[in-house]
mmCIF file of C-alpha atoms in Angstrom:
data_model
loop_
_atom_site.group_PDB
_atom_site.id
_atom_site.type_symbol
_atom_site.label_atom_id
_atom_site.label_comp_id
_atom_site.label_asym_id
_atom_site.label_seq_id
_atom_site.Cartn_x
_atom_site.Cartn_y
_atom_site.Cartn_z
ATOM 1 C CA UNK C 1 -34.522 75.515 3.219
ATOM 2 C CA UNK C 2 -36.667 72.904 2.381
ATOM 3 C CA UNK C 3 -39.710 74.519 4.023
ATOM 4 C CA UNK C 4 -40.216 77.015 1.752
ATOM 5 C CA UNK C 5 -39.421 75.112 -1.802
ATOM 6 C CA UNK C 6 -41.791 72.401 -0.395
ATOM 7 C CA UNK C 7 -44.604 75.033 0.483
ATOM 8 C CA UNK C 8 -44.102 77.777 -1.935
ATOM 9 C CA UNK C 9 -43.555 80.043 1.004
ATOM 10 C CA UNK C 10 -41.214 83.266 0.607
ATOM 11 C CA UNK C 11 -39.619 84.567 3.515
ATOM 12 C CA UNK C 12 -37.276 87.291 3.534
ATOM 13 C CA UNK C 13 -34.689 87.952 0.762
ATOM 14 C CA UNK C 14 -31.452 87.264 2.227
ATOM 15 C CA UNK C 15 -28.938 84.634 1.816
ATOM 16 C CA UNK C 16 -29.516 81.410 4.289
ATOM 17 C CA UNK C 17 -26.574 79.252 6.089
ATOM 18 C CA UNK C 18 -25.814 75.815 4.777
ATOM 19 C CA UNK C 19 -28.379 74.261 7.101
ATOM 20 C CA UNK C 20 -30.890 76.637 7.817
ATOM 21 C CA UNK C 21 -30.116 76.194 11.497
ATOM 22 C CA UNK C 22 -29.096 78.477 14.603
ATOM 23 C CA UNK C 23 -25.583 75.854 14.208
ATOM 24 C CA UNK C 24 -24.571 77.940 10.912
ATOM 25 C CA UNK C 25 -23.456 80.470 13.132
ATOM 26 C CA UNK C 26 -19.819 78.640 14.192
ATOM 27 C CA UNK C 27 -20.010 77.257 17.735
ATOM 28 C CA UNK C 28 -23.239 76.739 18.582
ATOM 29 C CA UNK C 29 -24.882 73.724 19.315
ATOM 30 C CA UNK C 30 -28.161 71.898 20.510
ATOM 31 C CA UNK C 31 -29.121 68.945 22.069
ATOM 32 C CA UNK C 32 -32.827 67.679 22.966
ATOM 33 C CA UNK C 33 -34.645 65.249 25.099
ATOM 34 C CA UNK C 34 -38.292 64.412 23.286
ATOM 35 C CA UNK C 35 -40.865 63.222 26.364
ATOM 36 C CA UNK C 36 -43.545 61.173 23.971
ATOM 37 C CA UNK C 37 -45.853 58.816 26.695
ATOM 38 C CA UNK C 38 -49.691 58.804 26.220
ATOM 39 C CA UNK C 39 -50.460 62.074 27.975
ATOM 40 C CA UNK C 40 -47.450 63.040 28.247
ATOM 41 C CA UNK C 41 -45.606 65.629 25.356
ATOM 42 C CA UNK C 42 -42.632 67.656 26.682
ATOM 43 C CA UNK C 43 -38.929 68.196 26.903
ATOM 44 C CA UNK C 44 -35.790 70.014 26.834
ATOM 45 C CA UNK C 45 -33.333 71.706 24.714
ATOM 46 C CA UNK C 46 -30.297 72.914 25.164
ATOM 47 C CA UNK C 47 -28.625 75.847 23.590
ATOM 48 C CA UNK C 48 -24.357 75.606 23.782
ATOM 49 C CA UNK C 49 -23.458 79.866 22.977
ATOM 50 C CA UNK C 50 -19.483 77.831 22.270
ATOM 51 C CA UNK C 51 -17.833 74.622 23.005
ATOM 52 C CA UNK C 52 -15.719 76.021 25.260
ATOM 53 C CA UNK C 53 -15.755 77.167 29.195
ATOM 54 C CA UNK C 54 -18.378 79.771 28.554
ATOM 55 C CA UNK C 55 -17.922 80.157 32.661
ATOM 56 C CA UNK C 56 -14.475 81.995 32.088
ATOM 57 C CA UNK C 57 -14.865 82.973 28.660
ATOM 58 C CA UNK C 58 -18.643 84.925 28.502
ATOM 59 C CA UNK C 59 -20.475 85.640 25.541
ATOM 60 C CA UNK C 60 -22.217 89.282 25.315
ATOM 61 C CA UNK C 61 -25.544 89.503 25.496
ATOM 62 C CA UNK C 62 -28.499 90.999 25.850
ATOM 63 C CA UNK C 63 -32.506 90.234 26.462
ATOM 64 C CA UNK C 64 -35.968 91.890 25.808
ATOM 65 C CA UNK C 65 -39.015 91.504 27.483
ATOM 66 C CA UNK C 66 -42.117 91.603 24.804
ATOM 67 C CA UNK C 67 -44.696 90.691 27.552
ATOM 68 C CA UNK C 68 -43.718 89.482 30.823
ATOM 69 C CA UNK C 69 -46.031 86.755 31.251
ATOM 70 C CA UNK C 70 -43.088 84.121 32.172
ATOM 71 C CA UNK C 71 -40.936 82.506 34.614
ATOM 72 C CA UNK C 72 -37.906 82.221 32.874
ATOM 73 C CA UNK C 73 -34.200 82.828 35.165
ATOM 74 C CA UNK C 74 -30.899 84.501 34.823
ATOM 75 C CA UNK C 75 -32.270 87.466 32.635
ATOM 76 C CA UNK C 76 -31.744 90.272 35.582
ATOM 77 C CA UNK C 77 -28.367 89.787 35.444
ATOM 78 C CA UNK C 78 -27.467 89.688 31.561
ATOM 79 C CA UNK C 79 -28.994 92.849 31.288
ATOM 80 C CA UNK C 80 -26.950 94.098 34.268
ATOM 81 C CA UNK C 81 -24.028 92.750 33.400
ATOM 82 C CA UNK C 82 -24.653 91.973 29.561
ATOM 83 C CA UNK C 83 -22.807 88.460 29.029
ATOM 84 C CA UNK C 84 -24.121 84.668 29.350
ATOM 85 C CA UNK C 85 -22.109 82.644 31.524
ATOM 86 C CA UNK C 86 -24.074 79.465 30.807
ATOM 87 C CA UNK C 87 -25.929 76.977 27.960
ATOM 88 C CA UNK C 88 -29.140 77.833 27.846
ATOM 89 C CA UNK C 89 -31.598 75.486 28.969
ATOM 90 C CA UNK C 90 -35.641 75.627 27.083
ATOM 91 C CA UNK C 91 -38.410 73.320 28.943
ATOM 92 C CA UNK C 92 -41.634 73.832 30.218
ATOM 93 C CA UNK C 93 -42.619 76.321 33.010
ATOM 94 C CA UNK C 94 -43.246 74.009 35.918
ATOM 95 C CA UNK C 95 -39.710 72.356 34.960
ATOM 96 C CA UNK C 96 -37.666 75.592 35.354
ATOM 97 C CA UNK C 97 -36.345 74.897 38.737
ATOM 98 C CA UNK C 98 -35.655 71.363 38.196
ATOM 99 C CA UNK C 99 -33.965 73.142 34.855
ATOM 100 C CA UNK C 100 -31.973 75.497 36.926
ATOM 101 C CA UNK C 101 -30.493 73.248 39.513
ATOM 102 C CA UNK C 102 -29.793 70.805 36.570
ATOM 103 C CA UNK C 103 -27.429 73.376 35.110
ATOM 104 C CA UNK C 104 -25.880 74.228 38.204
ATOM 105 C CA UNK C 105 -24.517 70.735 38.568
ATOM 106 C CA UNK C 106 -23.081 70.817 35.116
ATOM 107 C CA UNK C 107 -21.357 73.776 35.549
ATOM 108 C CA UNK C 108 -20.216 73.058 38.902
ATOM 109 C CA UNK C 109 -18.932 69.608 37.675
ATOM 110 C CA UNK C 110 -16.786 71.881 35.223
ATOM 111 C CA UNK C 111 -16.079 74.591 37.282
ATOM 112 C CA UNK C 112 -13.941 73.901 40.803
ATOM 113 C CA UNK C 113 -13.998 78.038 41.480
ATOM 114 C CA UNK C 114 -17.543 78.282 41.605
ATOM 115 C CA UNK C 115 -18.927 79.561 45.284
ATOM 116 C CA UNK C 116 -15.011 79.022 46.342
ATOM 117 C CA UNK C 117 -12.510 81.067 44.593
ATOM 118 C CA UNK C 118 -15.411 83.201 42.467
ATOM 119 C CA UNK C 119 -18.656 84.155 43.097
ATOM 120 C CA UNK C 120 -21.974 81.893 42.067
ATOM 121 C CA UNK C 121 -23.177 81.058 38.743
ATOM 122 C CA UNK C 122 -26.330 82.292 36.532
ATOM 123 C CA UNK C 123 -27.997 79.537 34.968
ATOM 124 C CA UNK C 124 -30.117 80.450 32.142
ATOM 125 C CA UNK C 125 -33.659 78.552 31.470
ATOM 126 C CA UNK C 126 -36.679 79.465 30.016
ATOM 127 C CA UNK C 127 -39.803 78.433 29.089
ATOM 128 C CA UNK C 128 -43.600 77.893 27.847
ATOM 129 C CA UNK C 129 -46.496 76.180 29.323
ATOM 130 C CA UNK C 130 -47.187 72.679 27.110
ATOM 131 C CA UNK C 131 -49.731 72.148 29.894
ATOM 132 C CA UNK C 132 -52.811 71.831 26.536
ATOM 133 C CA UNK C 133 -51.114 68.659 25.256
ATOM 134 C CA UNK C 134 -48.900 67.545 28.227
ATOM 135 C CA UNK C 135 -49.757 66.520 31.774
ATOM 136 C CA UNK C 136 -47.406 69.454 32.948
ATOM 137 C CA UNK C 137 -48.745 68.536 36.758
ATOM 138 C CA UNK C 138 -46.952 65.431 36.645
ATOM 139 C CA UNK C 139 -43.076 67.183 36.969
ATOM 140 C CA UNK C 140 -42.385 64.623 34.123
ATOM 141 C CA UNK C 141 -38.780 66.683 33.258
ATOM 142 C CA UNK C 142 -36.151 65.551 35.136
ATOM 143 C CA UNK C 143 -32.574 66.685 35.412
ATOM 144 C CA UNK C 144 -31.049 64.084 34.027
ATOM 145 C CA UNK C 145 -33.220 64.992 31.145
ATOM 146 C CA UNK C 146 -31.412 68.345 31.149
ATOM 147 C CA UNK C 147 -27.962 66.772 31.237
ATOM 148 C CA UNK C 148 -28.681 64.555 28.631
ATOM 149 C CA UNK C 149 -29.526 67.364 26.240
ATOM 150 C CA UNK C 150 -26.394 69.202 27.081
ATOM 151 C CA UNK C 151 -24.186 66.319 26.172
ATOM 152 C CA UNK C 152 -26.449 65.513 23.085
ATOM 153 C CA UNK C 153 -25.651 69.083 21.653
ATOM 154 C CA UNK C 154 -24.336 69.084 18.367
ATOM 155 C CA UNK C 155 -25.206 71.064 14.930
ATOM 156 C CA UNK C 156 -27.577 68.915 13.874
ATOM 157 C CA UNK C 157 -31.158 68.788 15.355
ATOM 158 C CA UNK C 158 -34.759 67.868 14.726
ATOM 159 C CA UNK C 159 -37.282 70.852 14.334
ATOM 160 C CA UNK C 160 -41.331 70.196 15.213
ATOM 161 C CA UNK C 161 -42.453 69.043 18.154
ATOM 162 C CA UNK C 162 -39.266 67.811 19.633
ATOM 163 C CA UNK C 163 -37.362 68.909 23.094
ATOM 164 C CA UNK C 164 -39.048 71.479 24.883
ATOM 165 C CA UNK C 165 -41.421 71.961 21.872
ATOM 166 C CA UNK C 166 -43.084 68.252 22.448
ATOM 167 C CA UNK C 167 -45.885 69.817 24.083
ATOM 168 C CA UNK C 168 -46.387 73.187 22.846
ATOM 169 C CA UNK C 169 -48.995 74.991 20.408
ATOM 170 C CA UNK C 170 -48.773 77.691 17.741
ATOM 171 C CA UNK C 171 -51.669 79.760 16.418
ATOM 172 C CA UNK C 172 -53.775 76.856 17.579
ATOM 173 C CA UNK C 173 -52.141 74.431 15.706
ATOM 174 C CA UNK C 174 -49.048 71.866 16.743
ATOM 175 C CA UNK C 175 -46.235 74.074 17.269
ATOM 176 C CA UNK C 176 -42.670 73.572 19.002
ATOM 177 C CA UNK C 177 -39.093 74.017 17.853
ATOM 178 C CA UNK C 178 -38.096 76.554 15.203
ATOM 179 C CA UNK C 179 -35.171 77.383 13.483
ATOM 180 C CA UNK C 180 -33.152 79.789 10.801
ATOM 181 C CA UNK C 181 -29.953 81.553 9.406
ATOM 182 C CA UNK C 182 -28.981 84.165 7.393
ATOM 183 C CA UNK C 183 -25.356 85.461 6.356
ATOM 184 C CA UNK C 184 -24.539 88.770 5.178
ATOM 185 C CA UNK C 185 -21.209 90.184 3.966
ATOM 186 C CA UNK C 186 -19.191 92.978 5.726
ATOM 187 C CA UNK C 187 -15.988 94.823 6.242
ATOM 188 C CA UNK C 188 -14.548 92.149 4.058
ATOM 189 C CA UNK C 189 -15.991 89.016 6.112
ATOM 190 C CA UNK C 190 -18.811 86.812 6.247
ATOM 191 C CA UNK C 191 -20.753 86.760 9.065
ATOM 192 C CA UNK C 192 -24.285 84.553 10.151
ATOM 193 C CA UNK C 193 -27.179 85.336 12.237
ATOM 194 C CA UNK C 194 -29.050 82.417 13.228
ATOM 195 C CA UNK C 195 -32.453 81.828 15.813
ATOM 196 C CA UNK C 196 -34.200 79.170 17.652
ATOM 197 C CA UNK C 197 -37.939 79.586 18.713
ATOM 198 C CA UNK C 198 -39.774 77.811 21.010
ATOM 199 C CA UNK C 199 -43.280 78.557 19.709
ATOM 200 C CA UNK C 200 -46.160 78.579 22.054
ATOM 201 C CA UNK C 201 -48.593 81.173 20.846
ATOM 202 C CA UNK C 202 -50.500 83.057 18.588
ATOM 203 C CA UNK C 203 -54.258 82.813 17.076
ATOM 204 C CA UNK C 204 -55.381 80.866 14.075
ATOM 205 C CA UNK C 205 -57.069 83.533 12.400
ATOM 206 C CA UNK C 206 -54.612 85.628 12.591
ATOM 207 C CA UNK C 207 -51.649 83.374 10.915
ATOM 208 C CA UNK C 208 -49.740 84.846 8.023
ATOM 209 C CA UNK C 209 -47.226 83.465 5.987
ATOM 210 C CA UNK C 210 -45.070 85.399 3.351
ATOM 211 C CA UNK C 211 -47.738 88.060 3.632
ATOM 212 C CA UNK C 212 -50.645 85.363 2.775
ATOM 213 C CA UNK C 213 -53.284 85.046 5.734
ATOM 214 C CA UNK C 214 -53.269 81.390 5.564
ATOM 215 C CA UNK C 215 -54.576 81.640 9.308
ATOM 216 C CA UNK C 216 -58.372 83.403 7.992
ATOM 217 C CA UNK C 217 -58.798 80.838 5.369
ATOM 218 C CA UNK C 218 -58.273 77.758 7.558
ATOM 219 C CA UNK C 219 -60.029 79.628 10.603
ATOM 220 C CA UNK C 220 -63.045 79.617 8.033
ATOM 221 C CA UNK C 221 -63.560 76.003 8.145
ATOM 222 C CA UNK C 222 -63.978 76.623 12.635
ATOM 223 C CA UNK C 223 -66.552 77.355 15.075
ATOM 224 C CA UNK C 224 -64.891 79.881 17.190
ATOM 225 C CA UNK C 225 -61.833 81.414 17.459
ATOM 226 C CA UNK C 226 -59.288 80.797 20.362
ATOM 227 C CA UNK C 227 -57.821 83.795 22.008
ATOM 228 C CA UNK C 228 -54.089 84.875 21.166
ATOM 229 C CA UNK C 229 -52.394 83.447 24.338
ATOM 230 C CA UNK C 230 -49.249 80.927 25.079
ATOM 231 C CA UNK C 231 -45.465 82.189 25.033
ATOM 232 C CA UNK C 232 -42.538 82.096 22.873
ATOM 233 C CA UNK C 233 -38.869 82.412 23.508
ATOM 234 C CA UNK C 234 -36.722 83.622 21.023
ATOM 235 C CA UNK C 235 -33.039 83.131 21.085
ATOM 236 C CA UNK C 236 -31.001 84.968 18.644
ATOM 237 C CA UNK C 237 -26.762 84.417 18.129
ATOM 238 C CA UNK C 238 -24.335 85.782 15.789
ATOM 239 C CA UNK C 239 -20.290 85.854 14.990
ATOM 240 C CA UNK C 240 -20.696 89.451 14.112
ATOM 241 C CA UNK C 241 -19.076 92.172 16.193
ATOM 242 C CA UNK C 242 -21.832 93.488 18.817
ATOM 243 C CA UNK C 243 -21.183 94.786 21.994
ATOM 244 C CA UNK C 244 -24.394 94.272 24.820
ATOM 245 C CA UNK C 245 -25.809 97.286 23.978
ATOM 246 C CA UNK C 246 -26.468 96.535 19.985
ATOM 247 C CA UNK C 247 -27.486 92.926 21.125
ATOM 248 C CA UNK C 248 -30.341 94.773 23.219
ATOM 249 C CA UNK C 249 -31.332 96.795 19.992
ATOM 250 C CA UNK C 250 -31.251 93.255 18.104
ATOM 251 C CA UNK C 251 -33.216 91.667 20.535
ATOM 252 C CA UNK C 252 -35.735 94.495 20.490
ATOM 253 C CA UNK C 253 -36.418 93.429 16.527
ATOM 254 C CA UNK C 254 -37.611 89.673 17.945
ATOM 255 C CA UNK C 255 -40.922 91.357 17.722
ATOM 256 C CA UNK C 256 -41.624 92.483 14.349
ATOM 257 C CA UNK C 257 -40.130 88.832 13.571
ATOM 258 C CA UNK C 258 -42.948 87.425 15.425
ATOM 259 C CA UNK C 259 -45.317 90.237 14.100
ATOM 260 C CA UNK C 260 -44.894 89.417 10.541
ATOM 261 C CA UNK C 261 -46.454 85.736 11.023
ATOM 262 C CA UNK C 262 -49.884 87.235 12.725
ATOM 263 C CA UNK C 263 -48.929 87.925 16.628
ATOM 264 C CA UNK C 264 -50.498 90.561 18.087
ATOM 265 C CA UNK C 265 -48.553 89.759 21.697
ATOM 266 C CA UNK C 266 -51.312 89.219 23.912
ATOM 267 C CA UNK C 267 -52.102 89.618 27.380
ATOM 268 C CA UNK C 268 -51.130 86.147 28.610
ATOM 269 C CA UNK C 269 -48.069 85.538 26.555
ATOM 270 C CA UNK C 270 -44.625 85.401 28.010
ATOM 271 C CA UNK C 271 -42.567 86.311 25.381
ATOM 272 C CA UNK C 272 -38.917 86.706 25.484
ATOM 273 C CA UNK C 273 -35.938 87.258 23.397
ATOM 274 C CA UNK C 274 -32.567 86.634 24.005
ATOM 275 C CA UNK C 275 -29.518 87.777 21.843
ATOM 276 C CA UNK C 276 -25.937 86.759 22.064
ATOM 277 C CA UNK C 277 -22.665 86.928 20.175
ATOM 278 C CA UNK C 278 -19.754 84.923 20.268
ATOM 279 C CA UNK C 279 -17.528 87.469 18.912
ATOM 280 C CA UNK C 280 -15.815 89.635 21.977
ATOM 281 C CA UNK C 281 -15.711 87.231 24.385
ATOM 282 C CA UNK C 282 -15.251 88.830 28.027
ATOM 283 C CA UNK C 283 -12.790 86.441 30.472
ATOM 284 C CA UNK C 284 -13.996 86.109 34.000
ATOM 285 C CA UNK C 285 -10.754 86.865 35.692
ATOM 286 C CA UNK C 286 -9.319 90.218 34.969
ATOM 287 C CA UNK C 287 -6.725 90.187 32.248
ATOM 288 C CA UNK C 288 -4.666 93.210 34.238
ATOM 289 C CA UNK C 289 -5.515 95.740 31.190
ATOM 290 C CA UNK C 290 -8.359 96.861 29.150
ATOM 291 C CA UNK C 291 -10.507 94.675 27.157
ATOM 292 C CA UNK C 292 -10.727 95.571 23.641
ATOM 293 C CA UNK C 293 -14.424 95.381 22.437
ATOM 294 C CA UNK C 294 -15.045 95.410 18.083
ATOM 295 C CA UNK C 295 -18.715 96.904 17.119
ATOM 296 C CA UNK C 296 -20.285 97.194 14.023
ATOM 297 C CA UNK C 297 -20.516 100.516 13.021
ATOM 298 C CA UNK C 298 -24.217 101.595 14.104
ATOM 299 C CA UNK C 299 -25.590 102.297 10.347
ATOM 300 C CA UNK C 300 -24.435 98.906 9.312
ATOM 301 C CA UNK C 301 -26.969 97.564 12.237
ATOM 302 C CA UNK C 302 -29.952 97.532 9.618
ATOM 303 C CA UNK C 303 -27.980 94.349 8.167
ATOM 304 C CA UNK C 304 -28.025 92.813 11.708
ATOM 305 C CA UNK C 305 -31.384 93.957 11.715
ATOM 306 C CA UNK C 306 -33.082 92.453 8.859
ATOM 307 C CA UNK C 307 -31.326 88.862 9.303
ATOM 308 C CA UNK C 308 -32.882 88.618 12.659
ATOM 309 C CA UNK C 309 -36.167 89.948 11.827
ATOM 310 C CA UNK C 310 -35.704 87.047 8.625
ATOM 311 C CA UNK C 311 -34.598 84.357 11.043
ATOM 312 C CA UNK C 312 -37.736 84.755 13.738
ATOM 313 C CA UNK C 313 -40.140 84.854 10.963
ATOM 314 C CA UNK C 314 -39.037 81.816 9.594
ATOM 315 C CA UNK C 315 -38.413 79.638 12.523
ATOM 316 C CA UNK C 316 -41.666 80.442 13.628
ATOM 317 C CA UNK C 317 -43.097 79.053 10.385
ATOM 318 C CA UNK C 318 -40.399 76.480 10.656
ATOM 319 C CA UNK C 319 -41.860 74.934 14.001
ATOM 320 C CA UNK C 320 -44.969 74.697 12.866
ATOM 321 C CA UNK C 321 -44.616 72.825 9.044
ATOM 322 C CA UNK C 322 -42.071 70.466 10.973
ATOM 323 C CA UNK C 323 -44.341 69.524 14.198
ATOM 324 C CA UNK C 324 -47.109 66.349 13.336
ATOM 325 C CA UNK C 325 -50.353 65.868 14.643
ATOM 326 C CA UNK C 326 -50.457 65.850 18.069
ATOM 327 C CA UNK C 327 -53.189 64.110 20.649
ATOM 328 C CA UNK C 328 -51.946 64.693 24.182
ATOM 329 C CA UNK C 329 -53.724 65.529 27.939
ATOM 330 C CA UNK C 330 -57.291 64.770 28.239
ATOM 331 C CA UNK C 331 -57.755 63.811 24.704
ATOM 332 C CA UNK C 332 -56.534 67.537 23.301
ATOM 333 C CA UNK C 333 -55.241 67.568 20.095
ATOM 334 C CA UNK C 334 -53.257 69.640 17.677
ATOM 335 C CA UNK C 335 -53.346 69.616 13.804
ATOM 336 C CA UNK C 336 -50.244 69.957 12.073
ATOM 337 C CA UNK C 337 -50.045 73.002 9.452
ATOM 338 C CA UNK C 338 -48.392 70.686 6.899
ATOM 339 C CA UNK C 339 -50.833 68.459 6.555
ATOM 340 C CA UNK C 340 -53.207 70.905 6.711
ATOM 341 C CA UNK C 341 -52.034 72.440 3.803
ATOM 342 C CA UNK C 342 -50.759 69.536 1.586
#
């Protein structure tokens, strides 16, 4: 919340949750590992849907494919089967399979039935190349990086360049980790959208905040102009009522969330959304009759809607006013839009 008062930046007109953070939304939790050494910027974080066994009790889900430039895992089957079954793990793209095998021992370690009594599991990671600012050759993310988010996760976090954002850039300035809620009332409850971005793209030039192109003014003051190019992932939860199929339609909206602050989605940017709820939760092991699935009732969506688009505005903004100057690989360095604007 502070982002905007401190700024002057409007964004959206909905109501916000009490911390402005993906954790409004009850359940979910994050926990980072910040990589800071010389030439070296990168990290994880870790995304909990619930604090439970998400293995036997899934969340449903759903993803969206912007532009497929990206390597992240597990997305062929949520959108066959539409449920997470897994935290979700965010690091940088050369790190996904250390990532991956990472979360297999944690839910293996949790899990007896797993490749015995059940089938396998489907580990969930994605990610964005920090290669400008971090020595990305150098396989500096291990997995007991990975682990050690996961047990850090709580509802507190840092925003900026922390976790998997240590390393990353956003409309060529020092980008990262991004976050937001909203609430909105219905059928007599409360209920709370919240997102997390890791922010990896996007042109200068074309920056907008709030409707103000605060990218053109500051691209004055340049030489040239870097192409629109990077990634972002985009990871959207809720309490409210969604089956898989309105979590696809919600995850569809990711874009004009991201289109509001400038991106055009370029040719070279992996960019990925991700949207779960943690309402109807689907058991692993049959239950021996039907399961009973609540929905919102499809005109009520444009609520869901607009506190998603809200929440993927902001965080993107959010990454970037929290993330400092950043010198990294080979001497490159980032500016940070706070300072830049103070």
């Amino acid at each position: 919340m502070g982002v905007q008062k401190e700024f002057g930046f409007t964004l959206g007109r909905m109501a916000k949750g009490r911390r402005n953070l993906i954790t409004d939304v009850p359940g979910v939790k994050v926990g980072q590992v910040s990589i800071h050494d010389g030439e070296i910027h990168t990290g994880v974080t870790a995304i909990l849907p619930h604090t439970g066994d998400i293995f036997h009790d899934k969340c449903p889900a759903a993803s969206h494919v912007i532009n497929g430039f990206g390597k992240s895992t597990g997305l062929v089957q949520v959108d066959e089967l539409g449920t997470i079954e897994t935290p979700l793990i965010l690091t940088n793209t050369l790190s996904v399979g250390t990532a991956s095998t990472a979360l297999v021992r944690y839910m293996l370690e949790r899990n007896a039935d797993i490749g015995v009594d059940t089938g396998t599991v489907n580990p969930m990671v994605f990610e964005c190349n920090d290669g400008y600012l971090n020595d990305i050759r150098g396989l500096h993310v291990k997995q007991e990086h990975v682990l050690e988010a996961l047990a850090a996760a709580s509802d507190e976090f840092e925003e900026g360049a922390t976790g998997a954002g240590c390393g990353m850039c956003c409309y060529s300035l020092k980008g990262g980790i991004g976050s937001a809620s909203r609430t909105f009332e219905l059928y007599g409850s409360t209920y709370t959208v919240g997102s997390l971005l890791l922010t990896n793209f996007g042109s200068l030039r074309d920056l907008t905040i709030g409707g103000d192109r605060v990218g053109e003014k500051l691209w004055a003051e340049k030489e040239a102009e870097e192409k629109d190019k990077g990634s972002v992932i985009i990871i959207i939860a809720t309490d409210a009522p969604l089956s898989a199929r309105q979590l696809k339609r919600v995850a569809r909206r990711a874009q004009s969330g991201i289109a509001r602050t400038g991106s055009i989605s370029g040719n070279g940017s992996g960019e990925i959304a991700l949207a779960f709820t943690t309402t109807n939760r689907i058991p692993h092991y049959s239950i021996d009759k039907p399961i009973c699935i609540q929905t919102m009732y499809e005109e009520d969506m444009d609520l869901m809607f607009r506190a998603a688009i809200e929440c993927v505005e902001e965080s993107v903004i959010s990454s970037l006013t929290h993330a400092v100057r950043t010198e990294g690989f080979r001497g490159h360095v980032r500016e940070s839009l706070a300072d830049l604007m103070r």
